[in-house]
Short mmCIF file of C-alpha atoms and ligand atoms in Angstrom, two decimals:
data_model
loop_
_atom_site.label_atom_id
_atom_site.label_comp_id
_atom_site.label_asym_id
_atom_site.label_seq_id
_atom_site.Cartn_x
_atom_site.Cartn_y
_atom_site.Cartn_z
CA MET A 234 -84.05 106.14 84.26
CA SER A 235 -85.53 108.64 87.13
CA LEU A 236 -84.31 106.49 90.04
CA HIS A 237 -80.88 105.79 88.48
CA GLY A 238 -77.84 105.80 91.35
CA LYS A 239 -80.08 105.56 93.76
CA VAL A 240 -80.51 102.74 96.08
CA ALA A 241 -83.71 101.69 98.14
CA VAL A 242 -84.51 99.46 101.14
CA VAL A 243 -88.14 97.92 101.08
CA THR A 244 -89.01 95.90 104.02
CA GLY A 245 -90.91 92.93 103.58
CA SER A 246 -90.38 92.79 100.03
CA GLY A 247 -90.32 88.93 99.22
CA ARG A 248 -94.16 88.62 97.82
CA GLY A 249 -97.35 90.79 97.50
CA LEU A 250 -96.88 94.66 97.72
CA GLY A 251 -93.74 94.95 98.27
CA LEU A 252 -92.05 92.17 95.59
CA ALA A 253 -94.08 95.43 93.44
CA TYR A 254 -92.54 98.24 94.98
CA ALA A 255 -88.56 96.36 95.07
CA GLN A 256 -89.28 95.92 91.53
CA GLU A 257 -90.62 98.92 90.12
CA LEU A 258 -88.22 101.00 91.76
CA ALA A 259 -85.47 98.55 90.10
CA ARG A 260 -87.15 99.06 86.88
CA GLN A 261 -86.72 102.93 87.51
CA GLY A 262 -82.67 101.99 87.85
CA ALA A 263 -82.67 102.06 91.88
CA SER A 264 -80.19 99.03 93.38
CA VAL A 265 -82.94 97.70 96.07
CA VAL A 266 -81.99 95.88 99.31
CA ILE A 267 -84.88 93.48 99.63
CA ASN A 268 -85.82 92.29 103.29
CA ASP A 269 -87.91 89.17 104.74
CA VAL A 270 -88.66 86.77 107.08
CA ASP A 271 -88.73 84.11 104.35
CA ALA A 272 -85.53 83.15 102.69
CA ALA A 273 -86.84 81.22 99.77
CA THR A 274 -89.15 84.20 99.10
CA ALA A 275 -86.05 86.52 99.67
CA ASP A 276 -83.86 85.48 97.29
CA ALA A 277 -86.78 84.27 94.45
CA ALA A 278 -87.17 88.27 94.73
CA VAL A 279 -83.53 89.04 94.51
CA LYS A 280 -83.81 86.74 91.48
CA SER A 281 -86.22 88.52 89.61
CA ILE A 282 -84.95 91.70 89.63
CA THR A 283 -81.28 90.91 88.49
CA ASP A 284 -82.83 88.43 86.07
CA ALA A 285 -84.40 91.59 84.85
CA GLY A 286 -81.22 93.60 84.86
CA GLY A 287 -81.37 95.55 87.92
CA ALA A 288 -79.38 94.82 91.10
CA ALA A 289 -80.62 93.75 94.25
CA VAL A 290 -79.37 91.70 97.21
CA ALA A 291 -81.44 89.88 100.54
CA VAL A 292 -81.59 90.95 104.13
CA VAL A 293 -83.21 87.48 105.84
CA ALA A 294 -84.22 89.03 109.53
CA PRO A 295 -87.33 90.40 110.95
CA VAL A 296 -88.45 93.82 110.56
CA GLY A 297 -89.11 95.11 114.37
CA PRO A 298 -85.84 95.00 116.24
CA THR A 299 -83.19 97.56 116.06
CA GLU A 300 -80.58 95.10 114.99
CA THR A 301 -82.92 94.70 111.83
CA ALA A 302 -82.79 98.28 111.22
CA GLU A 303 -79.09 98.71 111.39
CA GLN A 304 -78.50 96.12 109.35
CA LEU A 305 -80.90 96.96 106.40
CA VAL A 306 -78.91 100.57 106.21
CA GLN A 307 -75.21 98.77 106.36
CA THR A 308 -76.39 96.89 103.91
CA ALA A 309 -77.39 99.14 101.69
CA VAL A 310 -74.10 101.09 102.40
CA ASP A 311 -71.77 98.35 102.05
CA THR A 312 -73.41 96.63 98.62
CA PHE A 313 -73.93 99.64 96.78
CA GLY A 314 -72.38 102.80 98.48
CA ARG A 315 -75.68 104.47 100.15
CA LEU A 316 -79.29 104.76 100.95
CA ASP A 317 -81.67 107.35 99.54
CA ILE A 318 -84.85 105.40 100.09
CA LEU A 319 -86.56 103.49 102.87
CA VAL A 320 -90.22 101.70 102.28
CA THR A 321 -91.40 100.23 105.49
CA ASN A 322 -93.97 97.61 103.95
CA ALA A 323 -93.22 94.49 106.08
CA GLY A 324 -96.30 93.56 108.17
CA VAL A 325 -98.77 90.32 109.31
CA LEU A 326 -101.93 90.31 110.67
CA ARG A 327 -103.19 88.87 113.99
CA ASP A 328 -107.40 89.75 113.36
CA THR A 329 -109.86 89.22 116.06
CA VAL A 330 -112.15 91.02 118.00
CA LEU A 331 -111.09 92.91 121.03
CA TRP A 332 -112.36 90.64 123.86
CA LYS A 333 -110.88 88.25 121.98
CA MET A 334 -107.38 89.32 121.62
CA SER A 335 -104.34 88.45 123.33
CA ASP A 336 -101.44 90.22 124.44
CA ASP A 337 -99.69 88.09 121.72
CA ASP A 338 -101.61 89.30 119.19
CA PHE A 339 -101.35 92.93 119.96
CA ASP A 340 -97.54 92.71 120.48
CA THR A 341 -96.61 90.67 117.13
CA VAL A 342 -98.73 93.21 114.84
CA ILE A 343 -97.55 96.70 116.96
CA GLY A 344 -93.65 95.11 116.82
CA VAL A 345 -93.65 94.36 113.05
CA HIS A 346 -95.54 97.72 111.76
CA LEU A 347 -95.11 100.49 114.89
CA ARG A 348 -91.61 99.78 116.37
CA GLY A 349 -90.52 98.12 112.54
CA THR A 350 -91.26 101.21 111.27
CA PHE A 351 -89.88 103.51 113.82
CA THR A 352 -86.77 101.52 113.84
CA CYS A 353 -86.10 101.29 110.06
CA VAL A 354 -86.73 105.04 109.61
CA ARG A 355 -84.92 106.09 112.64
CA ALA A 356 -82.23 104.40 111.48
CA ALA A 357 -82.53 105.41 107.60
CA ALA A 358 -83.03 109.24 108.95
CA THR A 359 -79.96 109.08 111.53
CA TYR A 360 -77.76 107.91 107.93
CA MET A 361 -79.60 109.95 105.81
CA ARG A 362 -78.92 113.10 107.94
CA ALA A 363 -75.27 112.17 108.42
CA ASN A 364 -74.47 111.99 104.86
CA GLU A 365 -76.85 115.14 103.77
CA ILE A 366 -78.79 112.77 101.36
CA ALA A 367 -82.48 114.19 101.13
CA GLY A 368 -83.59 110.87 101.03
CA ARG A 369 -87.26 109.48 100.51
CA ILE A 370 -89.21 107.50 103.71
CA ILE A 371 -92.42 105.82 102.61
CA CYS A 372 -94.61 104.04 104.98
CA ILE A 373 -97.41 101.76 104.45
CA GLY A 374 -100.73 102.65 106.08
CA SER A 375 -103.71 101.25 105.53
CA PRO A 376 -107.80 101.95 105.19
CA THR A 377 -108.06 100.60 108.46
CA GLY A 378 -105.73 103.01 110.16
CA GLN A 379 -107.86 105.68 108.53
CA ARG A 380 -111.24 104.68 109.46
CA GLY A 381 -111.03 101.62 112.27
CA ASN A 382 -112.53 98.07 111.10
CA PHE A 383 -113.98 95.43 112.78
CA GLY A 384 -111.51 92.90 114.56
CA GLN A 385 -108.10 94.77 114.21
CA THR A 386 -107.73 96.70 117.14
CA ASN A 387 -103.83 96.04 116.81
CA TYR A 388 -103.61 96.36 113.25
CA ALA A 389 -105.63 99.37 113.33
CA ALA A 390 -103.58 100.97 116.43
CA ALA A 391 -100.63 100.39 114.28
CA LYS A 392 -101.38 101.59 111.45
CA ALA A 393 -103.10 104.79 112.54
CA GLY A 394 -99.83 105.32 114.42
CA ILE A 395 -97.51 104.93 111.13
CA VAL A 396 -99.65 108.24 109.73
CA GLY A 397 -99.28 110.12 112.94
CA MET A 398 -95.27 109.05 113.02
CA VAL A 399 -94.86 110.34 109.39
CA ARG A 400 -96.99 113.75 110.64
CA THR A 401 -94.19 114.14 112.82
CA TRP A 402 -91.13 112.92 110.50
CA ALA A 403 -92.51 115.40 107.65
CA LEU A 404 -91.38 118.26 110.25
CA GLU A 405 -88.27 117.04 111.78
CA LEU A 406 -86.61 115.99 108.26
CA LYS A 407 -88.03 118.84 106.42
CA LYS A 408 -84.43 121.01 107.04
CA ALA A 409 -82.38 117.82 106.28
CA GLY A 410 -84.85 117.53 102.51
CA ILE A 411 -85.72 114.50 103.22
CA THR A 412 -89.52 113.90 102.40
CA ALA A 413 -92.09 111.41 104.60
CA ASN A 414 -95.19 110.16 103.17
CA ALA A 415 -97.23 107.18 103.86
CA VAL A 416 -99.18 105.44 101.17
CA ILE A 417 -102.62 103.62 101.69
CA PRO A 418 -102.96 101.07 99.15
CA VAL A 419 -105.52 98.50 98.42
CA ALA A 420 -104.30 95.61 96.59
CA ALA A 421 -105.46 91.35 95.82
CA THR A 422 -102.43 89.94 97.74
CA ALA A 423 -101.94 86.81 100.51
CA MET A 424 -103.39 89.41 103.05
CA THR A 425 -106.61 90.37 100.72
CA ALA A 426 -107.30 86.69 99.25
CA THR A 427 -109.33 85.01 101.70
CA VAL A 428 -111.52 88.55 102.54
CA PRO A 429 -114.64 87.31 100.85
CA TYR A 430 -116.03 90.43 99.41
CA PHE A 431 -112.74 90.77 97.12
CA ALA A 432 -113.37 86.75 96.28
CA ALA A 433 -114.23 87.47 92.22
CA ALA A 434 -111.55 90.15 92.03
CA VAL A 435 -108.98 87.72 93.48
CA GLU A 436 -110.27 85.18 91.28
CA ALA A 437 -109.83 86.89 87.94
CA ASP A 438 -106.34 88.21 89.01
CA GLU A 439 -105.23 84.38 89.62
CA LYS A 440 -106.31 83.05 86.38
CA GLY A 441 -104.44 86.47 84.72
CA GLU A 442 -107.82 87.97 83.85
CA PRO A 443 -108.45 91.40 83.93
CA MET A 444 -110.25 92.57 87.65
CA PRO A 445 -114.24 93.82 87.10
CA ALA A 446 -114.24 97.53 86.89
CA PHE A 447 -116.41 97.25 89.99
CA PHE A 448 -113.42 96.87 92.06
CA ARG A 449 -110.85 98.77 89.72
CA HIS A 450 -112.45 101.46 89.89
CA ASP A 451 -115.36 102.05 92.51
CA LEU A 452 -113.70 99.97 94.89
CA GLY A 453 -110.57 101.03 93.88
CA PHE A 454 -108.93 97.47 94.51
CA GLY A 455 -106.71 95.97 91.73
CA THR A 456 -103.11 94.63 91.40
CA SER A 457 -99.97 95.18 93.62
CA ASP A 458 -98.38 96.81 90.03
CA ASP A 459 -101.12 99.44 90.27
CA VAL A 460 -99.43 100.69 93.71
CA ALA A 461 -96.00 100.52 92.83
CA GLY A 462 -95.94 103.38 90.32
CA LEU A 463 -96.89 105.91 93.56
CA ILE A 464 -93.92 104.08 95.59
CA ALA A 465 -91.44 104.76 92.75
CA PHE A 466 -93.06 108.59 92.18
CA LEU A 467 -92.62 109.25 95.72
CA ALA A 468 -89.14 108.30 95.74
CA SER A 469 -88.23 110.54 92.49
CA ASP A 470 -86.87 114.30 92.61
CA ALA A 471 -90.42 115.19 91.20
CA ALA A 472 -91.76 114.32 94.68
CA SER A 473 -89.27 116.73 96.01
CA GLY A 474 -92.28 118.62 97.21
CA VAL A 475 -94.90 116.25 98.54
CA SER A 476 -94.21 115.18 102.22
CA GLY A 477 -96.54 114.87 105.36
CA GLN A 478 -99.10 113.46 103.11
CA ALA A 479 -101.24 110.05 103.20
CA ILE A 480 -102.10 108.99 100.05
CA GLY A 481 -104.53 106.16 98.96
CA ILE A 482 -104.07 104.37 96.09
CA GLY A 483 -105.68 100.93 94.38
CA GLY A 484 -106.90 99.73 90.99
CA ASP A 485 -107.78 102.82 88.83
CA ARG A 486 -108.04 105.20 91.79
CA LEU A 487 -105.38 107.90 93.82
CA GLN A 488 -106.86 109.57 96.97
CA LEU A 489 -105.32 112.47 99.50
CA TRP A 490 -106.08 111.54 102.71
CA SER A 491 -107.15 114.37 105.08
CA HIS A 492 -105.54 114.68 108.52
CA PRO A 493 -107.73 115.25 111.36
CA GLU A 494 -108.93 118.72 111.91
CA ALA A 495 -111.50 119.57 114.25
CA VAL A 496 -115.01 119.75 111.97
CA ALA A 497 -116.75 121.79 114.74
CA THR A 498 -115.62 124.33 117.25
CA ALA A 499 -117.93 125.92 120.10
CA TYR A 500 -117.63 128.43 122.57
CA ARG A 501 -119.11 128.63 126.00
CA GLU A 502 -117.97 131.48 128.42
CA GLY A 503 -116.83 129.71 131.94
CA GLY A 504 -116.16 126.09 129.75
CA TRP A 505 -118.11 123.19 129.01
CA THR A 506 -119.75 121.95 131.97
CA TYR A 507 -120.83 118.23 132.65
CA ASP A 508 -124.83 120.03 132.58
CA ALA A 509 -123.95 122.19 129.98
CA LEU A 510 -122.41 119.51 127.44
CA VAL A 511 -125.58 117.68 128.48
CA GLU A 512 -127.84 120.33 127.45
CA GLY A 513 -125.79 121.67 124.59
CA PHE A 514 -123.86 118.67 123.20
CA GLY A 515 -125.47 118.14 119.92
CA ASP A 516 -125.98 121.69 118.89
CA ALA A 517 -122.69 122.23 120.09
CA VAL A 518 -120.88 119.62 117.59
CA GLY A 519 -123.62 118.77 115.01
CA GLU A 520 -123.29 116.18 112.81
CA LEU A 521 -121.23 112.89 113.86
CA GLN A 522 -118.34 111.42 112.27
CA SER A 523 -118.70 107.89 110.82
CA VAL A 524 -116.76 105.11 111.29
CA GLY A 525 -115.58 102.31 109.28
CA GLU A 526 -115.08 101.86 105.45
CA LYS A 527 -118.19 101.94 103.53
CA PHE A 528 -118.36 99.60 100.90
CA PRO A 529 -120.74 99.72 98.34
CA PRO A 530 -123.79 96.27 97.46
CA LEU A 531 -121.60 93.55 95.76
CA PRO A 532 -123.28 93.03 91.96
CA GLU A 533 -124.31 90.10 92.05
CA ASP A 534 -122.69 88.72 88.97
CA LEU A 535 -120.02 89.16 90.94
CA GLN A 536 -120.79 87.74 94.62
CA ARG A 537 -118.87 83.99 95.09
N1 NAD B 738 -103.01 94.02 100.43
C1 NAD B 738 -103.86 95.22 100.97
O1 NAD B 738 -105.01 95.30 100.59
C2 NAD B 738 -102.97 95.84 102.05
C3 NAD B 738 -104.02 96.96 102.27
C4 NAD B 738 -103.57 98.12 103.19
C5 NAD B 738 -102.36 97.82 103.62
N2 NAD B 738 -101.77 96.88 103.41
C6 NAD B 738 -100.27 96.81 103.51
O2 NAD B 738 -99.14 96.41 102.31
C7 NAD B 738 -97.91 95.68 103.83
C8 NAD B 738 -97.82 94.63 102.78
O3 NAD B 738 -99.39 93.57 102.51
P1 NAD B 738 -99.31 92.71 101.40
O4 NAD B 738 -100.69 92.63 101.16
O5 NAD B 738 -98.06 92.32 100.51
O6 NAD B 738 -99.22 91.63 102.62
P2 NAD B 738 -98.28 89.86 102.44
O7 NAD B 738 -98.38 89.24 103.55
O8 NAD B 738 -98.37 89.61 101.08
O9 NAD B 738 -96.65 90.43 102.36
C9 NAD B 738 -95.97 90.81 103.40
C10 NAD B 738 -94.44 90.44 103.56
O10 NAD B 738 -93.98 90.97 104.54
C11 NAD B 738 -93.39 89.92 105.44
N3 NAD B 738 -92.98 89.67 106.78
C12 NAD B 738 -94.23 89.61 108.06
N4 NAD B 738 -93.75 89.79 109.01
C13 NAD B 738 -91.83 90.41 108.63
C14 NAD B 738 -90.96 91.13 109.14
N5 NAD B 738 -90.84 91.00 110.92
N6 NAD B 738 -89.72 91.56 108.76
C15 NAD B 738 -89.59 91.42 107.61
N7 NAD B 738 -91.01 90.64 106.34
C16 NAD B 738 -92.03 90.64 107.27
C17 NAD B 738 -93.86 88.23 105.20
O11 NAD B 738 -93.06 87.90 104.79
C18 NAD B 738 -94.82 89.06 103.46
O12 NAD B 738 -93.57 88.57 102.54
C19 NAD B 738 -98.48 95.66 104.80
O13 NAD B 738 -97.66 96.49 105.73
C20 NAD B 738 -99.81 95.29 104.93
O14 NAD B 738 -99.97 95.65 105.74
C21 NAD B 738 -101.88 95.85 102.22
#
């Protein structure tokens, strides 16, 4: 098994994608620290791994505060002797349009996703550097962070911020041999179950039926297990040369996202004054960039 002897922490791994990641890491031989705010789901997740012959332990604590991050690292070390892999996956949504978004909606989502990723990666990287472990940092982004999405100001900020931090960590941790990557998943979970566009796919999944090819292929929308293989790959020695990347996965689809680059560059001697921009902005920059995700029309038989 490729991850035999390795130890992983997966945040928010009581259910959904995090559970699939933890189970796949365990299948590949890693011992896993499960984390969730919900004790019952965390315990069930541990049981699912130990029943299958793997090793797991639960930490029931909210990701965000530094204390939880330190507890996660300490539990990995105390229980399994070391920490090699961190997957920052815990997440919540508080969706609403900008003008209805409260301070609490914003702070909650930023606290779990952005601050939670920062505090957990800081604790794990500090431990890995001190113990000369060429570890793996895998942070979970979202198409919303890459493209923006109506009603998700807080989530877009957090997820774009996570990819920004990953680029920085790839630079800062390179010398220690630690890789840092972002995974941009799409899958049928509690988080996507209520999106009407995905209803037919979620319905098929719940019945244990295969998801229609339109979802798996055209939209890259499948099950949590479809995402888990990439997590184990990035955690393995086979991916030691992969760092600083944002990798999209879902259903039958694998994608490498580009990082922002200037797509048009124009020079004007003396600089770009207001008048010069009014006169020449369009010609100087060319076609403007699009925002938001573009979905193809849903075939009639898949409309619900
Ligand atoms: N499902 C998708 O298509 C999709 C797409 C893009 C990104 N994501 C991201 O993937 C991750 C997992 O999403 P999911 O779809 O499995 O959602 P989910 O709601 O099924 O699972 C999230 C888990 O995180 C736990 N959690 C919430 N707050 C926590 C905290 N403060 N500390 C610890 N655990 C906490 C929840 O209890 C839950 O078990 C999230 O970061 C999400 O933003 C999901």
